């Protein structure tokens, strides 16, 4: 089983739609969780950290489910500019400096 | 603005001709990472440094070497590039390690002819 798994998609949605991605992780000792956004041929950029209590930033909501070992990202009222790849990243544990990346979920928002 | 800078942004090299990619940071972060990313794949970690402590991933080919002469700079040397080494090379930093946000440079896209 891969350490961090994501559905690669693509998720093809119309403008204004609500879309959700999940990401599962295998290491139950993981302590930190992130969603990064990566545009085509660009570097990943932090979208949001994921806190135990869940967190929201405008149209974006991230949640953590420790019992089932997954994190989710919900995007409301999708915009064309949301089209990108969304990378799930699980922070290291046990003193390691190495975060683990999922392969990313591709989102295409169309008019 | 504080940032992670990579040079060059695009690098074309010939099969077998050594190439060096550079990364600098003004964030004064302890940890620096080098990733290789191919199309539609997750970034693959090649090396990381905590300060001057070098850590090589087990599956990083010997063809790849790295240097970190000081806190600000880190270099990736590819001694004999093959066609399979064509990829985006991303440098990233974090304050102390993998539990924290990483800051990525814009990447260097390597083409091997």
mmCIF file of C-alpha atoms in Angstrom:
data_model
loop_
_atom_site.group_PDB
_atom_site.id
_atom_site.type_symbol
_atom_site.label_atom_id
_atom_site.label_comp_id
_atom_site.label_asym_id
_atom_site.label_seq_id
_atom_site.Cartn_x
_atom_site.Cartn_y
_atom_site.Cartn_z
ATOM 1 C CA UNK A 1 0.000 0.000 0.000
ATOM 2 C CA UNK A 2 1.369 3.409 -0.956
ATOM 3 C CA UNK A 3 2.029 5.773 1.926
ATOM 4 C CA UNK A 4 -0.131 8.556 0.522
ATOM 5 C CA UNK A 5 -2.804 7.807 -2.044
ATOM 6 C CA UNK A 6 -4.880 10.138 -4.166
ATOM 7 C CA UNK A 7 -7.250 9.607 -7.042
ATOM 8 C CA UNK A 8 -5.339 11.181 -9.956
ATOM 9 C CA UNK A 9 -8.573 12.215 -11.719
ATOM 10 C CA UNK A 10 -9.015 14.307 -13.703
ATOM 11 C CA UNK A 11 -12.068 15.742 -12.033
ATOM 12 C CA UNK A 12 -13.877 17.672 -14.719
ATOM 13 C CA UNK A 13 -16.461 20.081 -13.248
ATOM 14 C CA UNK A 14 -18.404 23.139 -14.426
ATOM 15 C CA UNK A 15 -17.855 26.573 -12.973
ATOM 16 C CA UNK A 16 -19.757 27.009 -9.746
ATOM 17 C CA UNK A 17 -19.698 23.338 -8.837
ATOM 18 C CA UNK A 18 -18.584 21.941 -5.516
ATOM 19 C CA UNK A 19 -15.872 19.311 -5.724
ATOM 20 C CA UNK A 20 -14.156 17.224 -3.070
ATOM 21 C CA UNK A 21 -10.924 15.266 -3.040
ATOM 22 C CA UNK A 22 -9.778 12.693 -0.553
ATOM 23 C CA UNK A 23 -6.315 11.534 0.319
ATOM 24 C CA UNK A 24 -5.514 8.480 2.423
ATOM 25 C CA UNK A 25 -2.308 7.929 4.362
ATOM 26 C CA UNK A 26 -0.861 4.784 5.849
ATOM 27 C CA UNK A 27 1.282 6.031 8.738
ATOM 28 C CA UNK A 28 -0.970 6.447 11.746
ATOM 29 C CA UNK A 29 1.789 8.369 13.541
ATOM 30 C CA UNK A 30 1.711 11.195 10.981
ATOM 31 C CA UNK A 31 1.384 14.559 12.639
ATOM 32 C CA UNK A 32 0.948 17.179 9.958
ATOM 33 C CA UNK A 33 -0.996 17.402 6.752
ATOM 34 C CA UNK A 34 -1.051 19.825 3.873
ATOM 35 C CA UNK A 35 -2.692 20.518 0.569
ATOM 36 C CA UNK A 36 -0.498 22.063 -2.091
ATOM 37 C CA UNK A 37 -1.608 23.385 -5.431
ATOM 38 C CA UNK A 38 0.535 22.890 -8.510
ATOM 39 C CA UNK A 39 -0.207 24.611 -11.777
ATOM 40 C CA UNK A 40 1.019 23.110 -15.021
ATOM 41 C CA UNK A 41 4.800 23.364 -15.298
ATOM 42 C CA UNK A 42 5.044 25.374 -12.070
ATOM 43 C CA UNK A 43 6.211 24.602 -8.562
ATOM 44 C CA UNK A 44 3.897 23.373 -5.788
ATOM 45 C CA UNK A 45 2.559 26.125 -3.546
ATOM 46 C CA UNK A 46 0.953 25.687 -0.168
ATOM 47 C CA UNK A 47 -2.821 25.929 -0.373
ATOM 48 C CA UNK A 48 -3.558 25.154 3.242
ATOM 49 C CA UNK A 49 -2.439 23.186 6.221
ATOM 50 C CA UNK A 50 -4.937 20.714 7.621
ATOM 51 C CA UNK A 51 -5.682 20.928 11.339
ATOM 52 C CA UNK A 52 -7.345 18.338 13.519
ATOM 53 C CA UNK A 53 -10.385 20.540 13.954
ATOM 54 C CA UNK A 54 -10.665 21.189 10.236
ATOM 55 C CA UNK A 55 -10.096 24.566 8.689
ATOM 56 C CA UNK A 56 -11.608 26.823 6.115
ATOM 57 C CA UNK A 57 -10.129 29.489 3.876
ATOM 58 C CA UNK A 58 -12.719 31.173 1.721
ATOM 59 C CA UNK A 59 -14.086 28.608 -0.708
ATOM 60 C CA UNK A 60 -11.686 25.915 0.483
ATOM 61 C CA UNK A 61 -12.298 23.588 3.412
ATOM 62 C CA UNK A 62 -9.871 20.960 4.619
ATOM 63 C CA UNK A 63 -10.666 18.201 7.074
ATOM 64 C CA UNK A 64 -8.732 15.460 8.809
ATOM 65 C CA UNK A 65 -10.152 12.106 9.816
ATOM 66 C CA UNK A 66 -7.545 10.384 11.971
ATOM 67 C CA UNK A 67 -9.643 7.302 12.656
ATOM 68 C CA UNK A 68 -9.938 6.507 8.965
ATOM 69 C CA UNK A 69 -6.585 8.077 8.093
ATOM 70 C CA UNK A 70 -7.648 10.440 5.390
ATOM 71 C CA UNK A 71 -7.749 14.134 4.682
ATOM 72 C CA UNK A 72 -10.143 15.905 2.388
ATOM 73 C CA UNK A 73 -10.301 19.127 0.430
ATOM 74 C CA UNK A 74 -13.610 20.690 -0.512
ATOM 75 C CA UNK A 75 -13.794 23.475 -3.075
ATOM 76 C CA UNK A 76 -17.037 25.397 -3.288
ATOM 77 C CA UNK A 77 -18.169 27.596 -6.176
ATOM 78 C CA UNK A 78 -15.346 26.396 -8.440
ATOM 79 C CA UNK A 79 -13.623 28.980 -10.616
ATOM 80 C CA UNK A 80 -11.797 28.454 -13.884
ATOM 81 C CA UNK A 81 -8.654 29.517 -12.060
ATOM 82 C CA UNK A 82 -8.995 26.572 -9.670
ATOM 83 C CA UNK A 83 -7.895 24.262 -12.482
ATOM 84 C CA UNK A 84 -4.662 22.713 -11.236
ATOM 85 C CA UNK A 85 -3.240 19.615 -9.616
ATOM 86 C CA UNK A 86 -3.819 19.336 -5.877
ATOM 87 C CA UNK A 87 -1.093 17.513 -4.001
ATOM 88 C CA UNK A 88 -1.717 15.900 -0.648
ATOM 89 C CA UNK A 89 1.350 15.990 1.585
ATOM 90 C CA UNK A 90 1.703 14.162 4.856
ATOM 91 C CA UNK A 91 4.297 15.503 7.233
ATOM 92 C CA UNK A 92 6.974 13.401 8.764
ATOM 93 C CA UNK A 93 6.847 11.765 12.139
ATOM 94 C CA UNK A 94 9.363 10.353 14.541
ATOM 95 C CA UNK A 95 11.977 13.015 13.918
ATOM 96 C CA UNK A 96 12.183 12.491 10.173
ATOM 97 C CA UNK A 97 12.590 15.524 7.930
ATOM 98 C CA UNK A 98 10.853 13.889 5.007
ATOM 99 C CA UNK A 99 7.265 14.683 4.069
ATOM 100 C CA UNK A 100 5.450 12.269 1.771
ATOM 101 C CA UNK A 101 3.688 13.440 -1.357
ATOM 102 C CA UNK A 102 0.680 11.965 -3.043
ATOM 103 C CA UNK A 103 0.758 11.919 -6.814
ATOM 104 C CA UNK A 104 -1.850 14.662 -7.001
ATOM 105 C CA UNK A 105 -5.434 15.026 -8.165
ATOM 106 C CA UNK A 106 -6.052 16.924 -11.359
ATOM 107 C CA UNK A 107 -8.971 19.362 -11.407
ATOM 108 C CA UNK A 108 -10.330 20.896 -14.580
ATOM 109 C CA UNK A 109 -13.002 23.547 -14.205
ATOM 110 C CA UNK A 110 -14.788 24.330 -17.459
ATOM 111 C CA UNK A 111 -17.154 27.166 -18.403
ATOM 112 C CA UNK B 1 10.966 39.332 -0.663
ATOM 113 C CA UNK B 2 12.379 36.248 0.972
ATOM 114 C CA UNK B 3 12.246 33.369 -1.407
ATOM 115 C CA UNK B 4 13.747 30.261 -2.965
ATOM 116 C CA UNK B 5 15.533 30.926 -6.218
ATOM 117 C CA UNK B 6 16.602 28.379 -8.797
ATOM 118 C CA UNK B 7 18.915 28.875 -11.725
ATOM 119 C CA UNK B 8 18.718 28.324 -14.539
ATOM 120 C CA UNK B 9 14.987 27.973 -15.145
ATOM 121 C CA UNK B 10 15.634 25.917 -18.255
ATOM 122 C CA UNK B 11 18.704 23.831 -18.928
ATOM 123 C CA UNK B 12 19.513 21.934 -22.083
ATOM 124 C CA UNK B 13 22.390 19.506 -21.977
ATOM 125 C CA UNK B 14 23.763 16.727 -24.092
ATOM 126 C CA UNK B 15 23.647 13.082 -23.197
ATOM 127 C CA UNK B 16 26.537 12.424 -20.820
ATOM 128 C CA UNK B 17 27.552 16.069 -20.372
ATOM 129 C CA UNK B 18 27.711 17.076 -16.693
ATOM 130 C CA UNK B 19 25.300 19.730 -15.534
ATOM 131 C CA UNK B 20 24.876 21.676 -12.290
ATOM 132 C CA UNK B 21 21.638 23.156 -11.066
ATOM 133 C CA UNK B 22 21.640 25.744 -8.318
ATOM 134 C CA UNK B 23 19.283 26.802 -5.572
ATOM 135 C CA UNK B 24 19.519 29.668 -3.142
ATOM 136 C CA UNK B 25 17.256 30.764 -0.329
ATOM 137 C CA UNK B 26 16.859 33.923 1.681
ATOM 138 C CA UNK B 27 14.576 32.291 4.253
ATOM 139 C CA UNK B 28 17.457 31.079 6.446
ATOM 140 C CA UNK B 29 15.789 27.687 6.689
ATOM 141 C CA UNK B 30 17.715 24.735 8.079
ATOM 142 C CA UNK B 31 16.443 22.105 5.691
ATOM 143 C CA UNK B 32 16.898 22.072 1.925
ATOM 144 C CA UNK B 33 15.516 19.430 -0.419
ATOM 145 C CA UNK B 34 16.040 18.441 -4.026
ATOM 146 C CA UNK B 35 13.160 16.770 -5.850
ATOM 147 C CA UNK B 36 12.827 15.336 -9.320
ATOM 148 C CA UNK B 37 9.381 15.583 -10.876
ATOM 149 C CA UNK B 38 8.304 13.980 -14.123
ATOM 150 C CA UNK B 39 5.056 14.630 -15.893
ATOM 151 C CA UNK B 40 1.931 13.594 -13.954
ATOM 152 C CA UNK B 41 4.003 12.205 -11.095
ATOM 153 C CA UNK B 42 4.578 13.274 -7.527
ATOM 154 C CA UNK B 43 7.833 15.020 -6.729
ATOM 155 C CA UNK B 44 10.443 12.382 -5.935
ATOM 156 C CA UNK B 45 12.918 13.246 -3.211
ATOM 157 C CA UNK B 46 16.564 12.886 -4.229
ATOM 158 C CA UNK B 47 18.382 14.370 -1.216
ATOM 159 C CA UNK B 48 17.918 16.614 1.705
ATOM 160 C CA UNK B 49 20.177 18.529 4.069
ATOM 161 C CA UNK B 50 19.562 19.454 7.643
ATOM 162 C CA UNK B 51 22.128 22.191 7.975
ATOM 163 C CA UNK B 52 25.219 20.480 6.596
ATOM 164 C CA UNK B 53 24.042 16.968 7.361
ATOM 165 C CA UNK B 54 23.490 15.293 4.022
ATOM 166 C CA UNK B 55 20.879 12.603 3.514
ATOM 167 C CA UNK B 56 20.666 10.583 0.351
ATOM 168 C CA UNK B 57 17.520 8.683 -0.535
ATOM 169 C CA UNK B 58 18.251 4.990 -0.989
ATOM 170 C CA UNK B 59 17.038 4.913 -4.571
ATOM 171 C CA UNK B 60 18.772 8.086 -5.756
ATOM 172 C CA UNK B 61 21.182 7.090 -8.530
ATOM 173 C CA UNK B 62 24.907 7.637 -7.981
ATOM 174 C CA UNK B 63 24.802 9.857 -11.040
ATOM 175 C CA UNK B 64 23.236 12.529 -8.828
ATOM 176 C CA UNK B 65 25.341 14.412 -6.301
ATOM 177 C CA UNK B 66 24.673 17.418 -4.150
ATOM 178 C CA UNK B 67 26.586 20.130 -2.319
ATOM 179 C CA UNK B 68 25.527 22.647 0.265
ATOM 180 C CA UNK B 69 28.471 24.983 0.852
ATOM 181 C CA UNK B 70 26.511 27.255 3.201
ATOM 182 C CA UNK B 71 23.023 27.804 4.577
ATOM 183 C CA UNK B 72 21.863 29.759 1.560
ATOM 184 C CA UNK B 73 23.039 27.671 -1.360
ATOM 185 C CA UNK B 74 22.555 24.133 -2.535
ATOM 186 C CA UNK B 75 23.643 22.520 -5.802
ATOM 187 C CA UNK B 76 22.557 19.460 -7.711
ATOM 188 C CA UNK B 77 25.188 17.886 -9.935
ATOM 189 C CA UNK B 78 24.217 15.358 -12.558
ATOM 190 C CA UNK B 79 27.468 13.743 -13.614
ATOM 191 C CA UNK B 80 26.361 11.976 -16.775
ATOM 192 C CA UNK B 81 22.816 12.894 -17.704
ATOM 193 C CA UNK B 82 20.787 10.294 -19.506
ATOM 194 C CA UNK B 83 17.594 10.742 -21.467
ATOM 195 C CA UNK B 84 15.662 9.475 -18.460
ATOM 196 C CA UNK B 85 16.937 12.349 -16.339
ATOM 197 C CA UNK B 86 14.917 14.884 -18.286
ATOM 198 C CA UNK B 87 12.526 16.291 -15.710
ATOM 199 C CA UNK B 88 11.665 19.276 -13.563
ATOM 200 C CA UNK B 89 14.065 19.638 -10.630
ATOM 201 C CA UNK B 90 12.572 21.366 -7.635
ATOM 202 C CA UNK B 91 14.418 22.813 -4.688
ATOM 203 C CA UNK B 92 12.515 23.326 -1.464
ATOM 204 C CA UNK B 93 13.219 24.522 2.055
ATOM 205 C CA UNK B 94 11.602 24.198 5.433
ATOM 206 C CA UNK B 95 12.460 25.678 8.785
ATOM 207 C CA UNK B 96 13.187 22.474 10.633
ATOM 208 C CA UNK B 97 11.786 19.542 8.737
ATOM 209 C CA UNK B 98 9.039 17.467 7.324
ATOM 210 C CA UNK B 99 6.296 18.417 9.745
ATOM 211 C CA UNK B 100 6.323 21.961 8.466
ATOM 212 C CA UNK B 101 5.435 23.836 5.328
ATOM 213 C CA UNK B 102 7.853 23.526 2.457
ATOM 214 C CA UNK B 103 8.689 26.479 0.236
ATOM 215 C CA UNK B 104 9.503 25.583 -3.321
ATOM 216 C CA UNK B 105 11.607 27.332 -5.885
ATOM 217 C CA UNK B 106 10.246 27.733 -9.414
ATOM 218 C CA UNK B 107 12.145 24.683 -10.605
ATOM 219 C CA UNK B 108 14.668 23.989 -13.338
ATOM 220 C CA UNK B 109 13.379 22.130 -16.356
ATOM 221 C CA UNK B 110 16.137 19.898 -17.716
ATOM 222 C CA UNK B 111 16.169 18.681 -21.283
ATOM 223 C CA UNK B 112 18.708 16.049 -22.329
ATOM 224 C CA UNK B 113 19.483 15.761 -26.021
#
